Amino acid sequence: MHDVLDPDSDRGRVYRCLVGHPRVSVDQLAARAGLGEAVVQAVLKELAAEDIVVTTDSGAGESFWEALPPSEVVEALLQRDAAVRTSLRQAGTELERLYRFARRDAGHYGALEVVEDPARVLSVSRQLQQSARDQIRVIDVPPYSGTSDYYLAQEVLQRERMAAGVVYRSIYHGSAFDDPIAWPNMARMIEAGEQARTLDDPPMKLAIGDDDLAVVTLAADDHPGVVSLLIRPSGLFQALSNVFESLWRLAVPISAAGIGTQIDARDRQILTLMASGATDDAIARHLGVGRRTVVRRVSALLARLGATTRFQAGVQAARRGWL
């Protein structure tokens, strides 16, 4: 059906002529499209069957043809594409089950697949992101072995997926801020809307696409490079999902703004006292300032650090070297 929008196809030429010249006869249409009348008749029959054109009677026994509005045609195309994608996804899921069932051996876990080819490892990562509809959850840990080109390509893909409404939630290793290649990309993604948090030592490199696929990437045991474990919906998949959510609650929110910047001596004193567990009243007495001043400064520091609790603020401040 898509070729009706292609000006180089017979169907596209006929439809475009009708769009620009309503209520024309077959012979007139053939002359404008530069096609034989028999070809035009066949094309019109196909387009009418697909509800793209309609015919009307002049009342004098002569038939004229009219194109339906292009907006309706495009919308119909999009709906059919969506239906095709849904059908393909369902068929793929069923075939995947059959594939794994047919290869199920004793001692093997059907929900797990090991991928060692480096090119396929990268391909799986892109596929996970491209197929996600709601959210992608990531735990990113060193080593960061990607090139600048790899991170730029990943940035383009992530922007496309976020623009499509996919939410990215990422937990970064604390050392990510020190990586000269990886961090600039991470910072731009956070500025673009990625929800990001940090932990000192996350236990694994993990990516989860919706509730469909989890990928754990590990250093290979017997050769240089990495291997990826693909985990389909299963008890293991649910366990990994639970691990991510538990770590997400423990992780400290971060933002691209303010990383590496410094603070003045007064704010450093406030943060140090906060980290020690001092209340606003105690901080005010210690510094000789009003309680309202302390409340205002604490609120500003929490916002600057992207923290929701005093504990998170202390961890984040220490991580940035402010204490």
PDB file of C-alpha atoms in Angstrom:
ATOM      1  CA  MET A   1       0.000   0.000   0.000  1.00  0.00           C
ATOM      2  CA  HIS A   2       2.937   2.352   0.629  1.00  0.00           C
ATOM      3  CA  ASP A   3       3.684   2.704  -3.071  1.00  0.00           C
ATOM      4  CA  VAL A   4       0.594   4.892  -3.448  1.00  0.00           C
ATOM      5  CA  LEU A   5       2.784   7.675  -2.032  1.00  0.00           C
ATOM      6  CA  ASP A   6       5.669   6.876  -4.386  1.00  0.00           C
ATOM      7  CA  PRO A   7       5.550   9.256  -7.388  1.00  0.00           C
ATOM      8  CA  ASP A   8       7.625   6.817  -9.460  1.00  0.00           C
ATOM      9  CA  SER A   9       5.207   3.893  -9.146  1.00  0.00           C
ATOM     10  CA  ASP A  10       2.129   3.416 -11.360  1.00  0.00           C
ATOM     11  CA  ARG A  11      -0.136   3.539  -8.314  1.00  0.00           C
ATOM     12  CA  GLY A  12       1.604   6.672  -7.036  1.00  0.00           C
ATOM     13  CA  ARG A  13       1.317   8.434 -10.401  1.00  0.00           C
ATOM     14  CA  VAL A  14      -2.389   7.665 -10.681  1.00  0.00           C
ATOM     15  CA  TYR A  15      -3.132   8.749  -7.098  1.00  0.00           C
ATOM     16  CA  ARG A  16      -1.147  11.997  -7.430  1.00  0.00           C
ATOM     17  CA  CYS A  17      -2.959  12.863 -10.625  1.00  0.00           C
ATOM     18  CA  LEU A  18      -6.293  12.386  -8.864  1.00  0.00           C
ATOM     19  CA  VAL A  19      -5.138  14.485  -5.907  1.00  0.00           C
ATOM     20  CA  GLY A  20      -4.337  17.390  -8.221  1.00  0.00           C
ATOM     21  CA  HIS A  21      -7.177  16.856 -10.715  1.00  0.00           C
ATOM     22  CA  PRO A  22     -10.432  15.741  -9.099  1.00  0.00           C
ATOM     23  CA  ARG A  23     -13.282  14.079 -10.962  1.00  0.00           C
ATOM     24  CA  VAL A  24     -11.527  12.952 -14.101  1.00  0.00           C
ATOM     25  CA  SER A  25     -12.330  10.093 -16.425  1.00  0.00           C
ATOM     26  CA  VAL A  26     -10.101   7.113 -17.084  1.00  0.00           C
ATOM     27  CA  ASP A  27      -8.915   8.409 -20.454  1.00  0.00           C
ATOM     28  CA  GLN A  28      -8.123  11.836 -18.999  1.00  0.00           C
ATOM     29  CA  LEU A  29      -6.293  10.209 -16.102  1.00  0.00           C
ATOM     30  CA  ALA A  30      -4.291   7.970 -18.431  1.00  0.00           C
ATOM     31  CA  ALA A  31      -3.197  10.984 -20.465  1.00  0.00           C
ATOM     32  CA  ARG A  32      -2.106  12.945 -17.372  1.00  0.00           C
ATOM     33  CA  ALA A  33      -0.305   9.992 -15.791  1.00  0.00           C
ATOM     34  CA  GLY A  34       1.374   8.925 -19.009  1.00  0.00           C
ATOM     35  CA  LEU A  35       0.038   5.393 -18.699  1.00  0.00           C
ATOM     36  CA  GLY A  36      -2.133   3.144 -20.861  1.00  0.00           C
ATOM     37  CA  GLU A  37      -5.852   3.068 -20.105  1.00  0.00           C
ATOM     38  CA  ALA A  38      -5.707  -0.652 -19.314  1.00  0.00           C
ATOM     39  CA  VAL A  39      -2.979  -0.017 -16.706  1.00  0.00           C
ATOM     40  CA  VAL A  40      -4.948   2.876 -15.203  1.00  0.00           C
ATOM     41  CA  GLN A  41      -8.105   0.755 -15.047  1.00  0.00           C
ATOM     42  CA  ALA A  42      -6.229  -1.982 -13.180  1.00  0.00           C
ATOM     43  CA  VAL A  43      -4.622   0.498 -10.778  1.00  0.00           C
ATOM     44  CA  LEU A  44      -7.950   2.227 -10.057  1.00  0.00           C
ATOM     45  CA  LYS A  45      -9.537  -1.133  -9.280  1.00  0.00           C
ATOM     46  CA  GLU A  46      -6.772  -1.892  -6.769  1.00  0.00           C
ATOM     47  CA  LEU A  47      -6.936   1.554  -5.155  1.00  0.00           C
ATOM     48  CA  ALA A  48     -10.728   1.408  -4.886  1.00  0.00           C
ATOM     49  CA  ALA A  49     -10.468  -1.988  -3.164  1.00  0.00           C
ATOM     50  CA  GLU A  50      -8.094  -0.380  -0.636  1.00  0.00           C
ATOM     51  CA  ASP A  51     -10.398   2.615  -0.047  1.00  0.00           C
ATOM     52  CA  ILE A  52      -7.922   5.083  -1.547  1.00  0.00           C
ATOM     53  CA  VAL A  53     -10.071   6.283  -4.469  1.00  0.00           C
ATOM     54  CA  VAL A  54     -13.794   6.279  -5.219  1.00  0.00           C
ATOM     55  CA  THR A  55     -15.825   6.467  -8.409  1.00  0.00           C
ATOM     56  CA  THR A  56     -18.890   8.604  -9.041  1.00  0.00           C
ATOM     57  CA  ASP A  57     -21.474   8.612 -11.812  1.00  0.00           C
ATOM     58  CA  SER A  58     -22.041  11.881 -13.672  1.00  0.00           C
ATOM     59  CA  GLY A  59     -25.650  10.950 -14.310  1.00  0.00           C
ATOM     60  CA  ALA A  60     -25.022  10.770 -18.040  1.00  0.00           C
ATOM     61  CA  GLY A  61     -23.588   7.281 -17.898  1.00  0.00           C
ATOM     62  CA  GLU A  62     -19.975   8.443 -17.543  1.00  0.00           C
ATOM     63  CA  SER A  63     -17.865   7.568 -14.487  1.00  0.00           C
ATOM     64  CA  PHE A  64     -15.401   9.895 -12.829  1.00  0.00           C
ATOM     65  CA  TRP A  65     -12.711   9.125 -10.265  1.00  0.00           C
ATOM     66  CA  GLU A  66     -11.811  11.003  -7.081  1.00  0.00           C
ATOM     67  CA  ALA A  67      -8.973  10.592  -4.598  1.00  0.00           C
ATOM     68  CA  LEU A  68      -9.686  10.299  -0.893  1.00  0.00           C
ATOM     69  CA  PRO A  69      -7.864  12.948   1.215  1.00  0.00           C
ATOM     70  CA  PRO A  70      -4.135  12.177   1.625  1.00  0.00           C
ATOM     71  CA  SER A  71      -4.420  12.680   5.407  1.00  0.00           C
ATOM     72  CA  GLU A  72      -6.896   9.787   5.572  1.00  0.00           C
ATOM     73  CA  VAL A  73      -4.699   7.630   3.356  1.00  0.00           C
ATOM     74  CA  VAL A  74      -1.591   8.301   5.484  1.00  0.00           C
ATOM     75  CA  GLU A  75      -3.496   7.597   8.704  1.00  0.00           C
ATOM     76  CA  ALA A  76      -4.747   4.317   7.254  1.00  0.00           C
ATOM     77  CA  LEU A  77      -1.169   3.440   6.305  1.00  0.00           C
ATOM     78  CA  LEU A  78       0.054   4.151   9.822  1.00  0.00           C
ATOM     79  CA  GLN A  79      -2.707   2.071  11.377  1.00  0.00           C
ATOM     80  CA  ARG A  80      -1.951  -0.827   9.079  1.00  0.00           C
ATOM     81  CA  ASP A  81       1.754  -0.535   9.872  1.00  0.00           C
ATOM     82  CA  ALA A  82       0.982  -0.626  13.584  1.00  0.00           C
ATOM     83  CA  ALA A  83      -1.167  -3.708  13.099  1.00  0.00           C
ATOM     84  CA  VAL A  84       1.608  -5.360  11.096  1.00  0.00           C
ATOM     85  CA  ARG A  85       4.208  -4.569  13.777  1.00  0.00           C
ATOM     86  CA  THR A  86       1.953  -5.988  16.483  1.00  0.00           C
ATOM     87  CA  SER A  87       1.350  -9.115  14.443  1.00  0.00           C
ATOM     88  CA  LEU A  88       5.061  -9.505  13.714  1.00  0.00           C
ATOM     89  CA  ARG A  89       5.940  -9.063  17.386  1.00  0.00           C
ATOM     90  CA  GLN A  90       3.392 -11.704  18.395  1.00  0.00           C
ATOM     91  CA  ALA A  91       4.598 -14.082  15.707  1.00  0.00           C
ATOM     92  CA  GLY A  92       8.201 -13.478  16.730  1.00  0.00           C
ATOM     93  CA  THR A  93       7.390 -14.215  20.364  1.00  0.00           C
ATOM     94  CA  GLU A  94       5.687 -17.478  19.441  1.00  0.00           C
ATOM     95  CA  LEU A  95       8.537 -18.500  17.150  1.00  0.00           C
ATOM     96  CA  GLU A  96      11.067 -17.625  19.865  1.00  0.00           C
ATOM     97  CA  ARG A  97       9.249 -19.937  22.271  1.00  0.00           C
ATOM     98  CA  LEU A  98       9.234 -22.695  19.663  1.00  0.00           C
ATOM     99  CA  TYR A  99      12.925 -22.072  18.913  1.00  0.00           C
ATOM    100  CA  ARG A 100      13.893 -22.435  22.559  1.00  0.00           C
ATOM    101  CA  PHE A 101      11.602 -25.387  23.179  1.00  0.00           C
ATOM    102  CA  ALA A 102      13.085 -27.246  20.205  1.00  0.00           C
ATOM    103  CA  ARG A 103      16.621 -26.673  21.530  1.00  0.00           C
ATOM    104  CA  ARG A 104      15.883 -27.365  25.165  1.00  0.00           C
ATOM    105  CA  ASP A 105      18.341 -29.848  26.634  1.00  0.00           C
ATOM    106  CA  ALA A 106      18.656 -31.257  30.103  1.00  0.00           C
ATOM    107  CA  GLY A 107      20.808 -29.018  32.285  1.00  0.00           C
ATOM    108  CA  HIS A 108      20.060 -25.896  30.223  1.00  0.00           C
ATOM    109  CA  TYR A 109      17.959 -22.946  31.319  1.00  0.00           C
ATOM    110  CA  GLY A 110      15.576 -22.070  28.509  1.00  0.00           C
ATOM    111  CA  ALA A 111      15.281 -18.385  29.435  1.00  0.00           C
ATOM    112  CA  LEU A 112      19.051 -17.831  29.150  1.00  0.00           C
ATOM    113  CA  GLU A 113      21.176 -17.327  26.039  1.00  0.00           C
ATOM    114  CA  VAL A 114      24.915 -16.635  25.976  1.00  0.00           C
ATOM    115  CA  VAL A 115      26.207 -14.229  23.313  1.00  0.00           C
ATOM    116  CA  GLU A 116      29.979 -14.010  22.809  1.00  0.00           C
ATOM    117  CA  ASP A 117      30.362 -12.403  19.383  1.00  0.00           C
ATOM    118  CA  PRO A 118      31.328  -8.738  20.003  1.00  0.00           C
ATOM    119  CA  ALA A 119      29.315  -7.477  17.028  1.00  0.00           C
ATOM    120  CA  ARG A 120      26.205  -9.286  18.236  1.00  0.00           C
ATOM    121  CA  VAL A 121      26.712  -7.995  21.784  1.00  0.00           C
ATOM    122  CA  LEU A 122      26.439  -4.446  20.394  1.00  0.00           C
ATOM    123  CA  SER A 123      23.558  -5.456  18.133  1.00  0.00           C
ATOM    124  CA  VAL A 124      21.630  -6.871  21.091  1.00  0.00           C
ATOM    125  CA  SER A 125      22.052  -3.591  22.974  1.00  0.00           C
ATOM    126  CA  ARG A 126      20.603  -1.610  20.076  1.00  0.00           C
ATOM    127  CA  GLN A 127      17.795  -4.117  19.557  1.00  0.00           C
ATOM    128  CA  LEU A 128      16.830  -3.900  23.232  1.00  0.00           C
ATOM    129  CA  GLN A 129      16.504  -0.124  22.980  1.00  0.00           C
ATOM    130  CA  GLN A 130      14.765  -0.044  19.607  1.00  0.00           C
ATOM    131  CA  SER A 131      12.091  -2.542  20.677  1.00  0.00           C
ATOM    132  CA  ALA A 132      11.336  -0.919  24.058  1.00  0.00           C
ATOM    133  CA  ARG A 133       7.935   0.750  24.327  1.00  0.00           C
ATOM    134  CA  ASP A 134       7.873   2.079  27.909  1.00  0.00           C
ATOM    135  CA  GLN A 135      11.205   2.102  29.712  1.00  0.00           C
ATOM    136  CA  ILE A 136      14.834   1.029  29.680  1.00  0.00           C
ATOM    137  CA  ARG A 137      16.666   0.399  32.939  1.00  0.00           C
ATOM    138  CA  VAL A 138      20.458   0.401  32.958  1.00  0.00           C
ATOM    139  CA  ILE A 139      23.231  -0.284  35.437  1.00  0.00           C
ATOM    140  CA  ASP A 140      26.452   1.009  33.889  1.00  0.00           C
ATOM    141  CA  VAL A 141      29.778  -0.049  35.394  1.00  0.00           C
ATOM    142  CA  PRO A 142      33.415   0.075  34.220  1.00  0.00           C
ATOM    143  CA  PRO A 143      35.356  -0.705  32.207  1.00  0.00           C
ATOM    144  CA  TYR A 144      34.100   1.815  29.650  1.00  0.00           C
ATOM    145  CA  SER A 145      35.632   0.371  26.500  1.00  0.00           C
ATOM    146  CA  GLY A 146      33.532   2.172  23.882  1.00  0.00           C
ATOM    147  CA  THR A 147      35.032   4.652  21.441  1.00  0.00           C
ATOM    148  CA  SER A 148      33.904   8.250  21.011  1.00  0.00           C
ATOM    149  CA  ASP A 149      32.017   7.205  17.871  1.00  0.00           C
ATOM    150  CA  TYR A 150      30.226   4.454  19.794  1.00  0.00           C
ATOM    151  CA  TYR A 151      29.041   6.864  22.482  1.00  0.00           C
ATOM    152  CA  LEU A 152      27.899   9.395  19.887  1.00  0.00           C
ATOM    153  CA  ALA A 153      25.904   6.698  18.058  1.00  0.00           C
ATOM    154  CA  GLN A 154      24.387   5.602  21.362  1.00  0.00           C
ATOM    155  CA  GLU A 155      23.484   9.196  22.125  1.00  0.00           C
ATOM    156  CA  VAL A 156      21.624   9.527  18.809  1.00  0.00           C
ATOM    157  CA  LEU A 157      19.706   6.303  19.450  1.00  0.00           C
ATOM    158  CA  GLN A 158      18.821   7.265  23.010  1.00  0.00           C
ATOM    159  CA  ARG A 159      17.561  10.682  21.960  1.00  0.00           C
ATOM    160  CA  GLU A 160      15.362   9.025  19.343  1.00  0.00           C
ATOM    161  CA  ARG A 161      13.914   6.586  21.852  1.00  0.00           C
ATOM    162  CA  MET A 162      13.329   9.254  24.509  1.00  0.00           C
ATOM    163  CA  ALA A 163      11.620  11.419  21.892  1.00  0.00           C
ATOM    164  CA  ALA A 164       9.340   8.433  21.239  1.00  0.00           C
ATOM    165  CA  GLY A 165       8.339   8.418  24.927  1.00  0.00           C
ATOM    166  CA  VAL A 166      10.673   5.713  26.247  1.00  0.00           C
ATOM    167  CA  VAL A 167      11.907   6.504  29.784  1.00  0.00           C
ATOM    168  CA  TYR A 168      15.589   5.828  30.542  1.00  0.00           C
ATOM    169  CA  ARG A 169      16.584   5.149  34.161  1.00  0.00           C
ATOM    170  CA  SER A 170      20.317   4.669  34.665  1.00  0.00           C
ATOM    171  CA  ILE A 171      22.482   3.831  37.656  1.00  0.00           C
ATOM    172  CA  TYR A 172      26.111   4.841  37.132  1.00  0.00           C
ATOM    173  CA  HIS A 173      29.244   3.745  38.941  1.00  0.00           C
ATOM    174  CA  GLY A 174      30.776   6.622  40.901  1.00  0.00           C
ATOM    175  CA  SER A 175      33.896   6.527  38.721  1.00  0.00           C
ATOM    176  CA  ALA A 176      31.847   7.408  35.627  1.00  0.00           C
ATOM    177  CA  PHE A 177      32.394  11.100  36.398  1.00  0.00           C
ATOM    178  CA  ASP A 178      36.139  10.620  35.893  1.00  0.00           C
ATOM    179  CA  ASP A 179      35.954   8.970  32.475  1.00  0.00           C
ATOM    180  CA  PRO A 180      36.856  11.563  29.792  1.00  0.00           C
ATOM    181  CA  ILE A 181      35.069   9.696  26.982  1.00  0.00           C
ATOM    182  CA  ALA A 182      31.961   8.266  28.648  1.00  0.00           C
ATOM    183  CA  TRP A 183      31.004  11.094  31.021  1.00  0.00           C
ATOM    184  CA  PRO A 184      30.344  13.881  28.468  1.00  0.00           C
ATOM    185  CA  ASN A 185      27.818  11.602  26.747  1.00  0.00           C
ATOM    186  CA  MET A 186      26.195  10.690  30.070  1.00  0.00           C
ATOM    187  CA  ALA A 187      25.948  14.358  31.027  1.00  0.00           C
ATOM    188  CA  ARG A 188      24.234  15.250  27.749  1.00  0.00           C
ATOM    189  CA  MET A 189      21.748  12.403  28.191  1.00  0.00           C
ATOM    190  CA  ILE A 190      20.916  13.578  31.708  1.00  0.00           C
ATOM    191  CA  GLU A 191      20.362  17.091  30.382  1.00  0.00           C
ATOM    192  CA  ALA A 192      18.083  15.590  27.696  1.00  0.00           C
ATOM    193  CA  GLY A 193      15.862  13.950  30.312  1.00  0.00           C
ATOM    194  CA  GLU A 194      17.478  10.701  31.387  1.00  0.00           C
ATOM    195  CA  GLN A 195      16.757   9.834  35.029  1.00  0.00           C
ATOM    196  CA  ALA A 196      20.179   9.100  36.514  1.00  0.00           C
ATOM    197  CA  ARG A 197      21.491   7.979  39.885  1.00  0.00           C
ATOM    198  CA  THR A 198      24.871   6.855  41.141  1.00  0.00           C
ATOM    199  CA  LEU A 199      26.271   4.146  43.428  1.00  0.00           C
ATOM    200  CA  ASP A 200      29.837   3.628  44.559  1.00  0.00           C
ATOM    201  CA  ASP A 201      30.054   0.014  43.405  1.00  0.00           C
ATOM    202  CA  PRO A 202      27.087  -1.480  41.508  1.00  0.00           C
ATOM    203  CA  PRO A 203      27.380  -5.274  41.244  1.00  0.00           C
ATOM    204  CA  MET A 204      26.921  -5.772  37.478  1.00  0.00           C
ATOM    205  CA  LYS A 205      26.460  -4.219  34.050  1.00  0.00           C
ATOM    206  CA  LEU A 206      22.769  -4.670  33.272  1.00  0.00           C
ATOM    207  CA  ALA A 207      20.194  -3.429  30.758  1.00  0.00           C
ATOM    208  CA  ILE A 208      16.477  -4.230  30.939  1.00  0.00           C
ATOM    209  CA  GLY A 209      14.021  -3.409  28.168  1.00  0.00           C
ATOM    210  CA  ASP A 210      10.426  -3.186  29.419  1.00  0.00           C
ATOM    211  CA  ASP A 211       9.461  -6.603  30.823  1.00  0.00           C
ATOM    212  CA  ASP A 212      10.783  -8.404  27.741  1.00  0.00           C
ATOM    213  CA  LEU A 213      14.546  -8.773  27.889  1.00  0.00           C
ATOM    214  CA  ALA A 214      17.428  -8.328  30.316  1.00  0.00           C
ATOM    215  CA  VAL A 215      21.080  -8.302  29.262  1.00  0.00           C
ATOM    216  CA  VAL A 216      23.908  -8.885  31.731  1.00  0.00           C
ATOM    217  CA  THR A 217      27.366  -8.104  30.318  1.00  0.00           C
ATOM    218  CA  LEU A 218      30.393  -9.740  31.935  1.00  0.00           C
ATOM    219  CA  ALA A 219      34.112 -10.046  31.275  1.00  0.00           C
ATOM    220  CA  ALA A 220      34.810 -13.267  29.392  1.00  0.00           C
ATOM    221  CA  ASP A 221      36.486 -15.967  31.496  1.00  0.00           C
ATOM    222  CA  ASP A 222      38.746 -17.542  28.888  1.00  0.00           C
ATOM    223  CA  HIS A 223      39.486 -14.797  26.373  1.00  0.00           C
ATOM    224  CA  PRO A 224      39.707 -10.996  26.135  1.00  0.00           C
ATOM    225  CA  GLY A 225      36.469  -9.089  25.729  1.00  0.00           C
ATOM    226  CA  VAL A 226      32.994  -9.575  27.121  1.00  0.00           C
ATOM    227  CA  VAL A 227      30.045 -11.941  26.902  1.00  0.00           C
ATOM    228  CA  SER A 228      26.390 -11.052  27.274  1.00  0.00           C
ATOM    229  CA  LEU A 229      23.729 -13.133  28.946  1.00  0.00           C
ATOM    230  CA  LEU A 230      20.275 -12.624  27.430  1.00  0.00           C
ATOM    231  CA  ILE A 231      17.513 -13.374  29.916  1.00  0.00           C
ATOM    232  CA  ARG A 232      13.904 -13.683  28.771  1.00  0.00           C
ATOM    233  CA  PRO A 233      10.857 -13.351  31.055  1.00  0.00           C
ATOM    234  CA  SER A 234      11.357 -15.892  33.837  1.00  0.00           C
ATOM    235  CA  GLY A 235      12.119 -16.149  37.521  1.00  0.00           C
ATOM    236  CA  LEU A 236      15.684 -15.025  36.810  1.00  0.00           C
ATOM    237  CA  PHE A 237      14.414 -12.044  34.824  1.00  0.00           C
ATOM    238  CA  GLN A 238      12.179 -11.008  37.728  1.00  0.00           C
ATOM    239  CA  ALA A 239      15.089 -11.358  40.152  1.00  0.00           C
ATOM    240  CA  LEU A 240      17.223  -9.016  38.035  1.00  0.00           C
ATOM    241  CA  SER A 241      14.344  -6.546  37.787  1.00  0.00           C
ATOM    242  CA  ASN A 242      14.012  -6.601  41.581  1.00  0.00           C
ATOM    243  CA  VAL A 243      17.766  -6.072  41.971  1.00  0.00           C
ATOM    244  CA  PHE A 244      17.614  -2.977  39.792  1.00  0.00           C
ATOM    245  CA  GLU A 245      14.677  -1.494  41.720  1.00  0.00           C
ATOM    246  CA  SER A 246      16.394  -2.140  45.062  1.00  0.00           C
ATOM    247  CA  LEU A 247      19.597  -0.476  43.876  1.00  0.00           C
ATOM    248  CA  TRP A 248      17.599   2.410  42.384  1.00  0.00           C
ATOM    249  CA  ARG A 249      16.125   3.163  45.807  1.00  0.00           C
ATOM    250  CA  LEU A 250      19.603   3.123  47.352  1.00  0.00           C
ATOM    251  CA  ALA A 251      21.289   5.191  44.636  1.00  0.00           C
ATOM    252  CA  VAL A 252      21.794   8.949  44.844  1.00  0.00           C
ATOM    253  CA  PRO A 253      20.103  11.157  42.202  1.00  0.00           C
ATOM    254  CA  ILE A 254      22.522  13.101  40.041  1.00  0.00           C
ATOM    255  CA  SER A 255      22.220  15.879  37.505  1.00  0.00           C
ATOM    256  CA  ALA A 256      24.520  17.161  34.806  1.00  0.00           C
ATOM    257  CA  ALA A 257      24.502  20.624  36.377  1.00  0.00           C
ATOM    258  CA  GLY A 258      27.114  21.469  38.940  1.00  0.00           C
ATOM    259  CA  ILE A 259      29.379  18.441  38.468  1.00  0.00           C
ATOM    260  CA  GLY A 260      32.906  19.412  39.339  1.00  0.00           C
ATOM    261  CA  THR A 261      31.975  22.893  40.530  1.00  0.00           C
ATOM    262  CA  GLN A 262      33.021  24.191  43.929  1.00  0.00           C
ATOM    263  CA  ILE A 263      31.071  25.651  46.850  1.00  0.00           C
ATOM    264  CA  ASP A 264      31.909  28.371  49.329  1.00  0.00           C
ATOM    265  CA  ALA A 265      33.166  27.773  52.851  1.00  0.00           C
ATOM    266  CA  ARG A 266      29.781  28.420  54.508  1.00  0.00           C
ATOM    267  CA  ASP A 267      27.986  25.810  52.371  1.00  0.00           C
ATOM    268  CA  ARG A 268      30.808  23.343  53.014  1.00  0.00           C
ATOM    269  CA  GLN A 269      30.320  23.831  56.754  1.00  0.00           C
ATOM    270  CA  ILE A 270      26.582  23.277  56.405  1.00  0.00           C
ATOM    271  CA  LEU A 271      27.114  20.101  54.380  1.00  0.00           C
ATOM    272  CA  THR A 272      29.650  18.774  56.871  1.00  0.00           C
ATOM    273  CA  LEU A 273      27.263  19.358  59.759  1.00  0.00           C
ATOM    274  CA  MET A 274      24.382  17.835  57.766  1.00  0.00           C
ATOM    275  CA  ALA A 275      26.471  14.728  57.076  1.00  0.00           C
ATOM    276  CA  SER A 276      27.185  14.414  60.798  1.00  0.00           C
ATOM    277  CA  GLY A 277      23.441  14.355  61.522  1.00  0.00           C
ATOM    278  CA  ALA A 278      23.067  17.883  62.910  1.00  0.00           C
ATOM    279  CA  THR A 279      19.591  19.431  62.815  1.00  0.00           C
ATOM    280  CA  ASP A 280      18.845  22.832  61.279  1.00  0.00           C
ATOM    281  CA  ASP A 281      18.673  24.362  64.765  1.00  0.00           C
ATOM    282  CA  ALA A 282      22.043  22.881  65.718  1.00  0.00           C
ATOM    283  CA  ILE A 283      23.637  24.103  62.482  1.00  0.00           C
ATOM    284  CA  ALA A 284      22.225  27.594  63.029  1.00  0.00           C
ATOM    285  CA  ARG A 285      23.640  27.737  66.572  1.00  0.00           C
ATOM    286  CA  HIS A 286      27.020  26.428  65.471  1.00  0.00           C
ATOM    287  CA  LEU A 287      27.341  28.958  62.647  1.00  0.00           C
ATOM    288  CA  GLY A 288      25.727  31.834  64.476  1.00  0.00           C
ATOM    289  CA  VAL A 289      23.053  32.422  61.849  1.00  0.00           C
ATOM    290  CA  GLY A 290      19.263  32.305  61.837  1.00  0.00           C
ATOM    291  CA  ARG A 291      17.426  28.997  61.425  1.00  0.00           C
ATOM    292  CA  ARG A 292      15.570  30.317  58.364  1.00  0.00           C
ATOM    293  CA  THR A 293      18.911  31.039  56.696  1.00  0.00           C
ATOM    294  CA  VAL A 294      20.013  27.452  57.319  1.00  0.00           C
ATOM    295  CA  VAL A 295      16.707  26.038  56.007  1.00  0.00           C
ATOM    296  CA  ARG A 296      17.041  28.121  52.860  1.00  0.00           C
ATOM    297  CA  ARG A 297      20.677  27.071  52.282  1.00  0.00           C
ATOM    298  CA  VAL A 298      19.940  23.395  52.965  1.00  0.00           C
ATOM    299  CA  SER A 299      17.068  23.471  50.465  1.00  0.00           C
ATOM    300  CA  ALA A 300      19.300  25.070  47.836  1.00  0.00           C
ATOM    301  CA  LEU A 301      22.062  22.520  48.428  1.00  0.00           C
ATOM    302  CA  LEU A 302      19.646  19.585  48.139  1.00  0.00           C
ATOM    303  CA  ALA A 303      18.391  20.941  44.822  1.00  0.00           C
ATOM    304  CA  ARG A 304      21.920  21.571  43.576  1.00  0.00           C
ATOM    305  CA  LEU A 305      22.980  18.033  44.475  1.00  0.00           C
ATOM    306  CA  GLY A 306      19.821  16.431  43.073  1.00  0.00           C
ATOM    307  CA  ALA A 307      19.238  14.824  46.465  1.00  0.00           C
ATOM    308  CA  THR A 308      15.965  14.166  48.254  1.00  0.00           C
ATOM    309  CA  THR A 309      17.404  13.412  51.717  1.00  0.00           C
ATOM    310  CA  ARG A 310      20.227  14.764  53.850  1.00  0.00           C
ATOM    311  CA  PHE A 311      21.957  11.389  53.655  1.00  0.00           C
ATOM    312  CA  GLN A 312      21.901  11.464  49.867  1.00  0.00           C
ATOM    313  CA  ALA A 313      23.193  15.025  49.927  1.00  0.00           C
ATOM    314  CA  GLY A 314      26.111  13.974  52.112  1.00  0.00           C
ATOM    315  CA  VAL A 315      27.004  11.052  49.860  1.00  0.00           C
ATOM    316  CA  GLN A 316      26.758  13.167  46.741  1.00  0.00           C
ATOM    317  CA  ALA A 317      28.788  16.015  48.237  1.00  0.00           C
ATOM    318  CA  ALA A 318      31.512  13.604  49.325  1.00  0.00           C
ATOM    319  CA  ARG A 319      31.546  12.038  45.876  1.00  0.00           C
ATOM    320  CA  ARG A 320      32.093  15.473  44.309  1.00  0.00           C
ATOM    321  CA  GLY A 321      34.909  16.269  46.687  1.00  0.00           C
ATOM    322  CA  TRP A 322      32.992  19.035  48.484  1.00  0.00           C
ATOM    323  CA  LEU A 323      33.651  17.653  51.966  1.00  0.00           C
TER     324      LEU A 323
END
